[in-house]
PDB file of C-alpha atoms in Angstrom:
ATOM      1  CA  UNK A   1      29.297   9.903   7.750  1.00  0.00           C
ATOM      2  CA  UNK A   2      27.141  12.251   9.957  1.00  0.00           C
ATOM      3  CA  UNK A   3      26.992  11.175  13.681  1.00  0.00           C
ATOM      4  CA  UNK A   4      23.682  11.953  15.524  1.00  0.00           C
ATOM      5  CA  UNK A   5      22.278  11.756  18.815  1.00  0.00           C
ATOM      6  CA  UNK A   6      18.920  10.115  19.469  1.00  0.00           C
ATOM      7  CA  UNK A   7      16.898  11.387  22.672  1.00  0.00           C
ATOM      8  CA  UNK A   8      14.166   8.810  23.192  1.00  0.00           C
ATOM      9  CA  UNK A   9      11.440   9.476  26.013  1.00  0.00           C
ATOM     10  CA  UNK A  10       9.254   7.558  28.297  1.00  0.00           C
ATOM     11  CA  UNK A  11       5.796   8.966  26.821  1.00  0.00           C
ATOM     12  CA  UNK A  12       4.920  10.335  24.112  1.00  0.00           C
ATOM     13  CA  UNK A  13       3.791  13.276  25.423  1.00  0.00           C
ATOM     14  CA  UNK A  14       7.319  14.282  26.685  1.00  0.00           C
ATOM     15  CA  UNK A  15       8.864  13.437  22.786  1.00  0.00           C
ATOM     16  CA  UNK A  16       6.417  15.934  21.940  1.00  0.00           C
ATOM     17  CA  UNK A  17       6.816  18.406  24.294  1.00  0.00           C
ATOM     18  CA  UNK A  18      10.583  18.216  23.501  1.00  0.00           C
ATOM     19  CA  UNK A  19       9.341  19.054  19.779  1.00  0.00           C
ATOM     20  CA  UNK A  20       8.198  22.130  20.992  1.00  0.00           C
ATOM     21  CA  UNK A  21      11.036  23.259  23.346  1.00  0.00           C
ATOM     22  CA  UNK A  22      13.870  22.746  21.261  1.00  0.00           C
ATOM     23  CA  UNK A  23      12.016  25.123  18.619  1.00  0.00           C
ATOM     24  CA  UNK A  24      11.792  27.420  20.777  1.00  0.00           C
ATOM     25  CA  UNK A  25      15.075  26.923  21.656  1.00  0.00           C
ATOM     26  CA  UNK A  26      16.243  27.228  18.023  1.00  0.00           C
ATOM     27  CA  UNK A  27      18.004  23.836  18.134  1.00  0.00           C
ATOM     28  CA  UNK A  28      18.275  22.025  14.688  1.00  0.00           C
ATOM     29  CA  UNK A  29      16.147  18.350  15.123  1.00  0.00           C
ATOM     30  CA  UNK A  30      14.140  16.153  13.565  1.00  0.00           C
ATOM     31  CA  UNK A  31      11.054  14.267  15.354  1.00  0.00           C
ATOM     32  CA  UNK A  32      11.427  10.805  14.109  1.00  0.00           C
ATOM     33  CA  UNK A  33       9.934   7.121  14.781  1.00  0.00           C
ATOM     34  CA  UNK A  34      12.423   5.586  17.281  1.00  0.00           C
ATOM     35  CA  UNK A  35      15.018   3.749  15.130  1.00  0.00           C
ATOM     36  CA  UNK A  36      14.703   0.074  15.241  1.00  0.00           C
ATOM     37  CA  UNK A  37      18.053  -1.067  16.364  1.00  0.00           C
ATOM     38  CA  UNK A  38      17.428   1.162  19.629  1.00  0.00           C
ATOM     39  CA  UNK A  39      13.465   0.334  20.217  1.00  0.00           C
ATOM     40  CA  UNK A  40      10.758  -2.234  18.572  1.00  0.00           C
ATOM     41  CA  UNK A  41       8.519  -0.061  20.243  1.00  0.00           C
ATOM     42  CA  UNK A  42       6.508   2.552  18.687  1.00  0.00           C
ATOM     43  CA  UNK A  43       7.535   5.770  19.798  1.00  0.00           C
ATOM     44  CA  UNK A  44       8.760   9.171  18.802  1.00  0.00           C
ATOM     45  CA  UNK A  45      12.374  10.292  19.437  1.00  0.00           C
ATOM     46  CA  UNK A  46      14.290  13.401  18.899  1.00  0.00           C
ATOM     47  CA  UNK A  47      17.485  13.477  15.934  1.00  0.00           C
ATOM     48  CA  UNK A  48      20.165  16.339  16.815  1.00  0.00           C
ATOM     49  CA  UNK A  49      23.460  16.204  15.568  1.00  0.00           C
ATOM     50  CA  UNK A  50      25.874  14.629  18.199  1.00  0.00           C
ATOM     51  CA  UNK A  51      27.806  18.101  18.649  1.00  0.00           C
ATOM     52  CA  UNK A  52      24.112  19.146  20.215  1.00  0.00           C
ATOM     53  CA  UNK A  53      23.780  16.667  22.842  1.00  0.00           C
ATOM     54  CA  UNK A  54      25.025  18.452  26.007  1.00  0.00           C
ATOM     55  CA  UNK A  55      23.124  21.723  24.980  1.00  0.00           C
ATOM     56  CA  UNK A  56      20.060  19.725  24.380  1.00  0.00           C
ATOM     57  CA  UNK A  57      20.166  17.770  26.987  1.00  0.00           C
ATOM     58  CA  UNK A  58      20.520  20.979  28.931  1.00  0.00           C
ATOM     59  CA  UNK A  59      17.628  22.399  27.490  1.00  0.00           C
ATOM     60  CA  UNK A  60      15.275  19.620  28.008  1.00  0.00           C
ATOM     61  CA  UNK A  61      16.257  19.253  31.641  1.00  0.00           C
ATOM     62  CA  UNK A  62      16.008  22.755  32.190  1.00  0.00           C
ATOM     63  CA  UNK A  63      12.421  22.666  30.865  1.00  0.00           C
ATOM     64  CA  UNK A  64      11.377  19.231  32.995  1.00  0.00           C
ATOM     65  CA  UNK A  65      11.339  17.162  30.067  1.00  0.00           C
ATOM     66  CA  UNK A  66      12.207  13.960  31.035  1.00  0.00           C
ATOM     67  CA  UNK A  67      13.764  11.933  28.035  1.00  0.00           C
ATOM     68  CA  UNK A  68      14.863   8.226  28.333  1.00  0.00           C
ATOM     69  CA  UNK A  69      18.325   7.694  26.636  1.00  0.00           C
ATOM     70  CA  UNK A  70      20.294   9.333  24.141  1.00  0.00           C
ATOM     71  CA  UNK A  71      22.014   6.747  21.872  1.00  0.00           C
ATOM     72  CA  UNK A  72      25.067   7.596  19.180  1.00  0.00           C
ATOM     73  CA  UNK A  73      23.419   6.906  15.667  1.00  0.00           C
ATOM     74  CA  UNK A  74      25.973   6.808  12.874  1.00  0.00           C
ATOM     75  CA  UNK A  75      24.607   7.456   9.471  1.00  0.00           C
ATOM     76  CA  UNK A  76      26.207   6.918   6.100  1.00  0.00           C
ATOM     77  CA  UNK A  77      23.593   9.467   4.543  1.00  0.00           C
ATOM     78  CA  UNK A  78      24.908   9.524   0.725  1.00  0.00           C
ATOM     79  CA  UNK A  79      24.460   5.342   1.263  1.00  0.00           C
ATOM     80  CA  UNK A  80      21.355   5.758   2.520  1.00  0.00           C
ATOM     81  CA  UNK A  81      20.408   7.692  -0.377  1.00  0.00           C
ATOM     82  CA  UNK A  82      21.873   5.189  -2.811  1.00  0.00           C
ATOM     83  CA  UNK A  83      20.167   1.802  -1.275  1.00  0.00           C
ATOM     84  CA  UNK A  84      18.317  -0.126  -3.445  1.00  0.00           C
ATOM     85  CA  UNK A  85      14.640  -0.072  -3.126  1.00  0.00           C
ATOM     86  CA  UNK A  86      11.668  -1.451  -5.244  1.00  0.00           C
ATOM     87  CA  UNK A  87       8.364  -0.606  -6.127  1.00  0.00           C
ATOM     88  CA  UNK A  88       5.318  -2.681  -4.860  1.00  0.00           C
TER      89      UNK A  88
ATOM     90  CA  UNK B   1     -26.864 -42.530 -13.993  1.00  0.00           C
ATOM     91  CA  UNK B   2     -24.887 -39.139 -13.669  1.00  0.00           C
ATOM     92  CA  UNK B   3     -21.429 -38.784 -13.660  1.00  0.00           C
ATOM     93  CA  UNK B   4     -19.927 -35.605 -11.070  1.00  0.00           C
ATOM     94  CA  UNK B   5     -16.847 -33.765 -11.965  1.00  0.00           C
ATOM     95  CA  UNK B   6     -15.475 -31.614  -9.311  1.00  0.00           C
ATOM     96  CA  UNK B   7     -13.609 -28.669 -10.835  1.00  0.00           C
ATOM     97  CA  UNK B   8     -13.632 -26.154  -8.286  1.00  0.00           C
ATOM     98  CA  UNK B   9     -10.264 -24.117  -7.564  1.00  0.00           C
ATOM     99  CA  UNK B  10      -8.872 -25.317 -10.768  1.00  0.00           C
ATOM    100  CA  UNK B  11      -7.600 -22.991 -13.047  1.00  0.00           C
ATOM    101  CA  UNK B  12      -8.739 -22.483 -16.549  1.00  0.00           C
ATOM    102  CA  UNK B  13      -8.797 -24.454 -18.677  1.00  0.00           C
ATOM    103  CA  UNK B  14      -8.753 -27.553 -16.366  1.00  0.00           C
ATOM    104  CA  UNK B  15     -12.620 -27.459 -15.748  1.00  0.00           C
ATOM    105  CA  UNK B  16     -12.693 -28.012 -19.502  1.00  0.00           C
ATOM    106  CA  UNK B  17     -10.430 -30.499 -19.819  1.00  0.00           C
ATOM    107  CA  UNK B  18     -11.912 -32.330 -17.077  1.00  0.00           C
ATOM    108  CA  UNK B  19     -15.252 -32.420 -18.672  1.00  0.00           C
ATOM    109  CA  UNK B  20     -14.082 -33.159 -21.866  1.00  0.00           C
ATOM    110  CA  UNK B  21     -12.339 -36.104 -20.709  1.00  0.00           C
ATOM    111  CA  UNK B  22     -15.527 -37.386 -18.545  1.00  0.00           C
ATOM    112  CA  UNK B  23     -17.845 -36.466 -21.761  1.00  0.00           C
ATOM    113  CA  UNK B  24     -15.550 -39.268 -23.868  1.00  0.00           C
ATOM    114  CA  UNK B  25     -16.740 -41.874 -21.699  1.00  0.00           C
ATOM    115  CA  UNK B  26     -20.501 -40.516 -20.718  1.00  0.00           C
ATOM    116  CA  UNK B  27     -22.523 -42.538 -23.179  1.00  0.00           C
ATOM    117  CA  UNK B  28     -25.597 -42.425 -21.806  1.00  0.00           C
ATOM    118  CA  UNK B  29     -24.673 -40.713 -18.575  1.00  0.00           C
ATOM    119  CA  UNK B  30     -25.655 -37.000 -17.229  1.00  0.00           C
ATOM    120  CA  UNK B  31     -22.803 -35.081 -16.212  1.00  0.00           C
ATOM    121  CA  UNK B  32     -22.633 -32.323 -13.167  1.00  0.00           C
ATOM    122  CA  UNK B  33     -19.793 -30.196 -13.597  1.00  0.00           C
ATOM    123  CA  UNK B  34     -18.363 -28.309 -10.269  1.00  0.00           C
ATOM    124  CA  UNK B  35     -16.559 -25.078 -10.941  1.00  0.00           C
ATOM    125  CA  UNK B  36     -15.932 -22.387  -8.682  1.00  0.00           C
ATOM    126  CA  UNK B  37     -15.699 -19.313 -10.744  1.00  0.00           C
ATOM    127  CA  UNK B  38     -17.869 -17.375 -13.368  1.00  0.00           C
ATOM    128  CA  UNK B  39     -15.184 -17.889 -16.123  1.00  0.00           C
ATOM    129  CA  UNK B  40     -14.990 -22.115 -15.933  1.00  0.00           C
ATOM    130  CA  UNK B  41     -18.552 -21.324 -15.660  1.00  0.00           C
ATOM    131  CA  UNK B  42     -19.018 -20.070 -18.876  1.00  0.00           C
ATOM    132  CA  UNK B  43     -15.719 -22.060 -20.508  1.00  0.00           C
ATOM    133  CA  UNK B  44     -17.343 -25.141 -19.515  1.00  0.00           C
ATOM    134  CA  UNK B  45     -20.735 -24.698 -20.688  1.00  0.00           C
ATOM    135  CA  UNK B  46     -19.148 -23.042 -24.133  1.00  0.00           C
ATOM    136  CA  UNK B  47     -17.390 -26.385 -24.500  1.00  0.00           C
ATOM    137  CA  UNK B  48     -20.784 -28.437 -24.053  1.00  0.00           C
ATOM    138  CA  UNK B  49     -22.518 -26.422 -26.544  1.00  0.00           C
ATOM    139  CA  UNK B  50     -19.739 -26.767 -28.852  1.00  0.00           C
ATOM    140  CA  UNK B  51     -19.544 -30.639 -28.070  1.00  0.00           C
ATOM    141  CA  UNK B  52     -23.392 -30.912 -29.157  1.00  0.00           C
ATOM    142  CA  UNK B  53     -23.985 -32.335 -25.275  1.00  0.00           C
ATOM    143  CA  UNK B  54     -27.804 -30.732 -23.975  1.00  0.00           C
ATOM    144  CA  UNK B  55     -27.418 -28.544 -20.463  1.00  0.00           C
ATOM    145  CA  UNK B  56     -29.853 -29.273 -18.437  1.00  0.00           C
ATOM    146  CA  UNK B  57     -29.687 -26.082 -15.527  1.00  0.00           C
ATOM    147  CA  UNK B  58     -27.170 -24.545 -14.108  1.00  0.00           C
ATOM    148  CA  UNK B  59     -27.589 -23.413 -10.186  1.00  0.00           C
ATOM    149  CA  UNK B  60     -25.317 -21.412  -8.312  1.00  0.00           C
ATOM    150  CA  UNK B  61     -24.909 -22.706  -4.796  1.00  0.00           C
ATOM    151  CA  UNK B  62     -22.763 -20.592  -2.220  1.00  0.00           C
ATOM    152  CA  UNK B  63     -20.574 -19.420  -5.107  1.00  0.00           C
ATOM    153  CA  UNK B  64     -20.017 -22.297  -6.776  1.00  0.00           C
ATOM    154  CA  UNK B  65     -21.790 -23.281 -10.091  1.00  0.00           C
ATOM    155  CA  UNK B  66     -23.706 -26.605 -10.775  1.00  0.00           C
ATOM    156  CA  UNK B  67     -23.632 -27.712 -14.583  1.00  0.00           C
ATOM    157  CA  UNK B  68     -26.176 -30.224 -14.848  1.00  0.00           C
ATOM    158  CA  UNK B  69     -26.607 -32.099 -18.544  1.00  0.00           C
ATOM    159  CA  UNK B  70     -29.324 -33.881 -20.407  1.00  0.00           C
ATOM    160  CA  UNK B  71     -27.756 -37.519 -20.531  1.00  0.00           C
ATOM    161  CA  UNK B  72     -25.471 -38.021 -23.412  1.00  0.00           C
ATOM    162  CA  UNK B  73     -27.116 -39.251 -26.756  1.00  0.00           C
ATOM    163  CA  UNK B  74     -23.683 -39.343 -28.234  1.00  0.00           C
ATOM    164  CA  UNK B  75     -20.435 -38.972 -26.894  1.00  0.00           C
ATOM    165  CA  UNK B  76     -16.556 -39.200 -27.928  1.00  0.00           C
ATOM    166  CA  UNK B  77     -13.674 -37.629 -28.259  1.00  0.00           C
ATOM    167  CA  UNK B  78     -13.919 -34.256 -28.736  1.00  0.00           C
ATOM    168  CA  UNK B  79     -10.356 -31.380 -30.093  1.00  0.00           C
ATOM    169  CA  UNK B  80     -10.676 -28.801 -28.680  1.00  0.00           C
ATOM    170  CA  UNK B  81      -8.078 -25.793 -28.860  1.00  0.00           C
ATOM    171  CA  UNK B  82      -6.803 -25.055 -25.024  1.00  0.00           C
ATOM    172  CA  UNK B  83      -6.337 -21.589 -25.607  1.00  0.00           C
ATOM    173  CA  UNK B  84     -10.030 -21.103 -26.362  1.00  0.00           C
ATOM    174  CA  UNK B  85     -10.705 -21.976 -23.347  1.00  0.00           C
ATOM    175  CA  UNK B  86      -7.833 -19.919 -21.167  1.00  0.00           C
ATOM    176  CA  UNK B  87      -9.286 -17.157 -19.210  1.00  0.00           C
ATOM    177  CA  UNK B  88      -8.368 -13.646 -19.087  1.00  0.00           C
ATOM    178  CA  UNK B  89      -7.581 -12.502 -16.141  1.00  0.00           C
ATOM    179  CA  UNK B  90      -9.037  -8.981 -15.537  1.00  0.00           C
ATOM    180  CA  UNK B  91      -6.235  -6.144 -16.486  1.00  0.00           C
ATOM    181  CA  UNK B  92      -4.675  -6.091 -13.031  1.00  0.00           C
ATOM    182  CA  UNK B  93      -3.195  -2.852 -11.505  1.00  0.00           C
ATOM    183  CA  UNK B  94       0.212  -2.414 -10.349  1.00  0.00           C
ATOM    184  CA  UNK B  95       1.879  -1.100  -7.697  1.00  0.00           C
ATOM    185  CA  UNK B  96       0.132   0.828  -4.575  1.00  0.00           C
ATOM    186  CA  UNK B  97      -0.822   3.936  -3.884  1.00  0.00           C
ATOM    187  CA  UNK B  98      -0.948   5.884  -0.756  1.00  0.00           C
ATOM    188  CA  UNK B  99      -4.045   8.070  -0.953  1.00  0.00           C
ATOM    189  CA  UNK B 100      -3.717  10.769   2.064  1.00  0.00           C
ATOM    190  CA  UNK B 101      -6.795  12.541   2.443  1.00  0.00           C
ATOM    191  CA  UNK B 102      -6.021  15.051   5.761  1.00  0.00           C
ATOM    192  CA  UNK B 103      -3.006  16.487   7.383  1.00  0.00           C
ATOM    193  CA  UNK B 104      -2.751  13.873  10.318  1.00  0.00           C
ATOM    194  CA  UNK B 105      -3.272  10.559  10.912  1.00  0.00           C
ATOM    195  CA  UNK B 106      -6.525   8.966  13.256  1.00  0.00           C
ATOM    196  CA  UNK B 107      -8.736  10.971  15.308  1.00  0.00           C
ATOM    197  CA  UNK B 108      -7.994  11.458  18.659  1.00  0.00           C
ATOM    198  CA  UNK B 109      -5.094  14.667  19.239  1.00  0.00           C
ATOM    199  CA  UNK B 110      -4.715  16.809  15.750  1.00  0.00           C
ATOM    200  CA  UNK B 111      -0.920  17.263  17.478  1.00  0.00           C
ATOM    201  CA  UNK B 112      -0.484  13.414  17.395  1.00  0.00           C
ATOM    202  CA  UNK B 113      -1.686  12.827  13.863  1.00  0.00           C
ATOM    203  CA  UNK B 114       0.307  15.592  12.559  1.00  0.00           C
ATOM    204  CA  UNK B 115       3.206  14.438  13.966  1.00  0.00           C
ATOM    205  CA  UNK B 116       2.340  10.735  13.159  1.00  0.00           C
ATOM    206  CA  UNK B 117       1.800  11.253   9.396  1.00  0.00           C
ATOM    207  CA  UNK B 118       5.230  13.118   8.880  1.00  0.00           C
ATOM    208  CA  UNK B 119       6.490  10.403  10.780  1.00  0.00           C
ATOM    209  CA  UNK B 120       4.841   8.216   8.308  1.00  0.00           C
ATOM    210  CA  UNK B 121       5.858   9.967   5.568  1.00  0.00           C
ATOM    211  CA  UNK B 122       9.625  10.291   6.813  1.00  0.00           C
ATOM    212  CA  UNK B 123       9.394   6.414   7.371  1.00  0.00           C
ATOM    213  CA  UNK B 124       8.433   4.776   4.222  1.00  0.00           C
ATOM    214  CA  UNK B 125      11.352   7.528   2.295  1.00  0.00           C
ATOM    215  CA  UNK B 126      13.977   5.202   3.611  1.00  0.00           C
ATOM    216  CA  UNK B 127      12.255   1.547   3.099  1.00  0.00           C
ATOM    217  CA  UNK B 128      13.445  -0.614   1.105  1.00  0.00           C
ATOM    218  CA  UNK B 129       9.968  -0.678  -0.710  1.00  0.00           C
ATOM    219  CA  UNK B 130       8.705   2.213  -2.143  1.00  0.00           C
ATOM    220  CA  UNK B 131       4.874   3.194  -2.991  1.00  0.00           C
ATOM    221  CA  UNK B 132       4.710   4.204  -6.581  1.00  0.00           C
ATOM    222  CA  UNK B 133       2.057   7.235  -5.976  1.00  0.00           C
ATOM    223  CA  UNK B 134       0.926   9.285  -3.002  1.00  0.00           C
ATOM    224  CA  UNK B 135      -1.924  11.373  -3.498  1.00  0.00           C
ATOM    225  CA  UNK B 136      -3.136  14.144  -1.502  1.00  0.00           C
ATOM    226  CA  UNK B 137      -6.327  15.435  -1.181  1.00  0.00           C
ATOM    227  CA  UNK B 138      -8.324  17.720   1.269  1.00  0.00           C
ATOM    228  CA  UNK B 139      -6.303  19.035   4.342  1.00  0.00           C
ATOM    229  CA  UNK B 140      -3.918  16.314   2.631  1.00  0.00           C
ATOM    230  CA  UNK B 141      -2.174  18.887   0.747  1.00  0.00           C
ATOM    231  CA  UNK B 142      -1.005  20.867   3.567  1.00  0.00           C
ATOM    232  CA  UNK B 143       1.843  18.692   4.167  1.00  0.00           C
ATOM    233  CA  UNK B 144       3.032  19.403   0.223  1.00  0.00           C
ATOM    234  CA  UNK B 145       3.647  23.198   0.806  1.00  0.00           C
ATOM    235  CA  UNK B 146       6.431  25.196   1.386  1.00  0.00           C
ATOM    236  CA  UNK B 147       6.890  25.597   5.569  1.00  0.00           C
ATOM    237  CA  UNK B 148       5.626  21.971   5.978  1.00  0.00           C
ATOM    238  CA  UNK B 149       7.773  20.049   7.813  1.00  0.00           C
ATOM    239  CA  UNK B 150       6.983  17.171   5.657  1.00  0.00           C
ATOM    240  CA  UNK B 151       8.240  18.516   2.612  1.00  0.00           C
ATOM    241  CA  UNK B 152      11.931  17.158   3.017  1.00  0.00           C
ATOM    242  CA  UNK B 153      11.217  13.987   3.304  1.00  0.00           C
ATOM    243  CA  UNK B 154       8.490  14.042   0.357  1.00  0.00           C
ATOM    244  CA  UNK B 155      10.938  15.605  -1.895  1.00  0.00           C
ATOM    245  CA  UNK B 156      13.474  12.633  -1.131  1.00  0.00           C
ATOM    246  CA  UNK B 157      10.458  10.222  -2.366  1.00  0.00           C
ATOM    247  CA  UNK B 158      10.046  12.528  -5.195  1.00  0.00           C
ATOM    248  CA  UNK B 159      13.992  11.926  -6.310  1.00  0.00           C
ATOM    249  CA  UNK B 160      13.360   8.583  -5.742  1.00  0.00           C
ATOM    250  CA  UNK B 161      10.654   8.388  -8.362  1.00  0.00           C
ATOM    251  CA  UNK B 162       7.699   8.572  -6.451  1.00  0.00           C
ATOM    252  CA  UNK B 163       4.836   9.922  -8.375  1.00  0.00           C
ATOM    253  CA  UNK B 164       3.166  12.881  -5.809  1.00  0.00           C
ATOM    254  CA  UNK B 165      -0.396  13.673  -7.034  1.00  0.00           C
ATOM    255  CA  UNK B 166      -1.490  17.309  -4.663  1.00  0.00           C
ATOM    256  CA  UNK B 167      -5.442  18.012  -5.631  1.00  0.00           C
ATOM    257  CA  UNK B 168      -5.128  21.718  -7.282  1.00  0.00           C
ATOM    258  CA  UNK B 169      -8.533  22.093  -6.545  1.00  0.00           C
ATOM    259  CA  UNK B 170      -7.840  21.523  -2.210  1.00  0.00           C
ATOM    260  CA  UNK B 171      -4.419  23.910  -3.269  1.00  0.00           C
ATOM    261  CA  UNK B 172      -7.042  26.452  -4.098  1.00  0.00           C
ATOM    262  CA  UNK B 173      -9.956  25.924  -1.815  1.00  0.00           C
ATOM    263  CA  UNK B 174      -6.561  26.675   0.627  1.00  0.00           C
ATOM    264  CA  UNK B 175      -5.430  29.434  -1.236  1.00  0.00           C
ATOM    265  CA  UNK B 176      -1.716  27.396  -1.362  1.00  0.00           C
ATOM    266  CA  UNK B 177      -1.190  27.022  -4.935  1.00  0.00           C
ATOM    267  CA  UNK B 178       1.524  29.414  -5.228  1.00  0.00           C
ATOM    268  CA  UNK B 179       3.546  27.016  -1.855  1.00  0.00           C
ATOM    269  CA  UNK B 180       3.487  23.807  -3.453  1.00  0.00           C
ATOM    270  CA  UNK B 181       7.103  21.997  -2.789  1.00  0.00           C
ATOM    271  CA  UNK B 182       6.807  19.031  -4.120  1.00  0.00           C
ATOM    272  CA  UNK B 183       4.962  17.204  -6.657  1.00  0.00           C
ATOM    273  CA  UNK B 184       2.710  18.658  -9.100  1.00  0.00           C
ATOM    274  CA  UNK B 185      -0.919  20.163  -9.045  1.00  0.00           C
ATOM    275  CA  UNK B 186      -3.482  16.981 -10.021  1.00  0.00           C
ATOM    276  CA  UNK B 187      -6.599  16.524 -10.655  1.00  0.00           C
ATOM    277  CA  UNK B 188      -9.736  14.257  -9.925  1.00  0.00           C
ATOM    278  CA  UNK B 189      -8.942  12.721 -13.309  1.00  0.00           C
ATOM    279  CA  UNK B 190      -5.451  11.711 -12.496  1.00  0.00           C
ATOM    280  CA  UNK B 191      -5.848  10.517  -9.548  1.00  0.00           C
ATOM    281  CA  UNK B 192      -8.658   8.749  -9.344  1.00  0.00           C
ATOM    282  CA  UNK B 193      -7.328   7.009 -12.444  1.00  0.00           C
ATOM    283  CA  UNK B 194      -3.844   6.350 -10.728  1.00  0.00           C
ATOM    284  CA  UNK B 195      -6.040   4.672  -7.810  1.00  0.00           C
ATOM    285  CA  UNK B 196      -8.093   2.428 -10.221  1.00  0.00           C
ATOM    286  CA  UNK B 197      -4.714   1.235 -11.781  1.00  0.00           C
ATOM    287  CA  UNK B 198      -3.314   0.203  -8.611  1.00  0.00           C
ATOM    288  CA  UNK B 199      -2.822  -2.886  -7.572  1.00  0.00           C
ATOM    289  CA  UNK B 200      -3.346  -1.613  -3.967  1.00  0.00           C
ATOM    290  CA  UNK B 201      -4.590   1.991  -2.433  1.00  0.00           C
ATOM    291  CA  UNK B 202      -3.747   2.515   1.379  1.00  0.00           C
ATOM    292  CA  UNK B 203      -5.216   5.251   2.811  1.00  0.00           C
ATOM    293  CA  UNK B 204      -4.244   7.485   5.563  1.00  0.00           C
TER     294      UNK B 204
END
């Protein structure tokens, strides 16, 4: 089980402005379509691991990005990996 | 007198057995025969001729096809073999194909679509339905080389068993054909033969 933190913004133009700050930055994230169980809306969102948050956060403040919410997103990857899928 | 069947949007070989059910009792009757495809078209009409009954014309009105006869001079039961009559469907594909053909998504902001078609990419790894090719042609192939941030996510849909067809020939014209990542140099053969034997292509 990893345990990651999901920074959603209000526009996509901050999500991707966070893209390129936290590379900068040297932060280890993924850009990633807003999960569902946290937005139906379409969106981009930023994955860190959950140890990251506070540094991130930090980061993104300190370079005015303005981000949304940062949700707790529990993920069983090796389940994830075994889920049963089909081909259409 | 004439005597109208309507066939149309019944499947084969119902037109037939239709008509041959109307042509037992048509003594001295035309018949029109309605069908709605090319195949009960030409089933129907084969079953006339073998029947010995005269057709008239046949006229094609908005898609659909008119079988006019002669009027019956004789008339009966006639055995036919169902299966004669059974149509083949056309040798349908199977599965779809993703056919990505640049290294973003839309027009619009390059940034956007680059970020949307990773996004894209990184989606479909984890649904529950899978695509069972993804070719890449053009600027396409960019996101198959080593440094692209899509390559994680395509290798997971490689694992899964997701054929990945990269055009060697854009690898080349891009001078990348020593970074491919994942899946395996293509060309116009395979892939436009794994389109063709799709039941669906989408493309991006």
């Amino acid at each position: 089980m990893t345990i990651y933190a999901i920074i959603t913004f209000h526009t996509t133009h901050f999500a991707l402005k966070a893209k390129k700050v936290l590379e900068k930055n040297g932060i280890i994230f993924e850009t990633i379509p807003v999960p569902r169980e946290f937005s139906s809306e379409c969106g981009f969102c930023c994955k860190i691991l959950w140890e990251e948050k506070d540094k991130t956060e930090d980061i993104l403040r300190r370079h005015s990005v303005e981000f949304n919410a940062v949700h707790r997103w529990e993920r069983d990857e090796e389940m994830e990996k075994q889920k049963k899928f089909r081909f259409v | 007198m004439s005597i109208e069947i309507d066939a149309r949007g019944l499947p084969c070989p119902q037109p037939v057995i239709k008509t041959k059910e109307a042509y037992a009792k048509a003594k001295g009757d035309a018949l029109v025969i309605i069908v709605s495809t090319v195949e009960s078209r030409d089933n129907v009409a084969r079953f006339l001729k073998h029947s010995g009954a005269e057709i008239d014309r046949i006229e094609e009105k908005g898609g659909e096809f008119y079988i006019y006869t002669k009027e019956m001079q004789k008339t009966g039961t006639v055995d036919i073999n169902p299966e004669e009559y059974v149509c083949t469907p056309q040798q349908a594909g199977t599965g779809t194909t993703v056919f990505i053909n640049k290294d973003r998504i839309g027009h619009g902001s390059d940034e956007l679509g680059n970020n949307l078609v990773r996004a894209f990419i990184a989606t479909i790894k984890d649904l529950s339905v899978q695509p069972k090719a993804i070719c890449f042609m053009n600027s396409g192939v960019k996101l198959t080389v080593k440094g692209s941030e899509t390559l994680p996510y395509l290798k997971e849909l490689e694992e899964k068993g997701v054929e990945l067809l990269v055009c060697g020939t854009c690898l080349g014209y891009f001078n990348l054909k020593e970074q491919l990542g994942a899946g395996r140099i293509s060309n116009m053969y395979d892939i436009s033969e794994t389109m063709l034997k799709s039941s669906k292509v989408i493309t991006i």
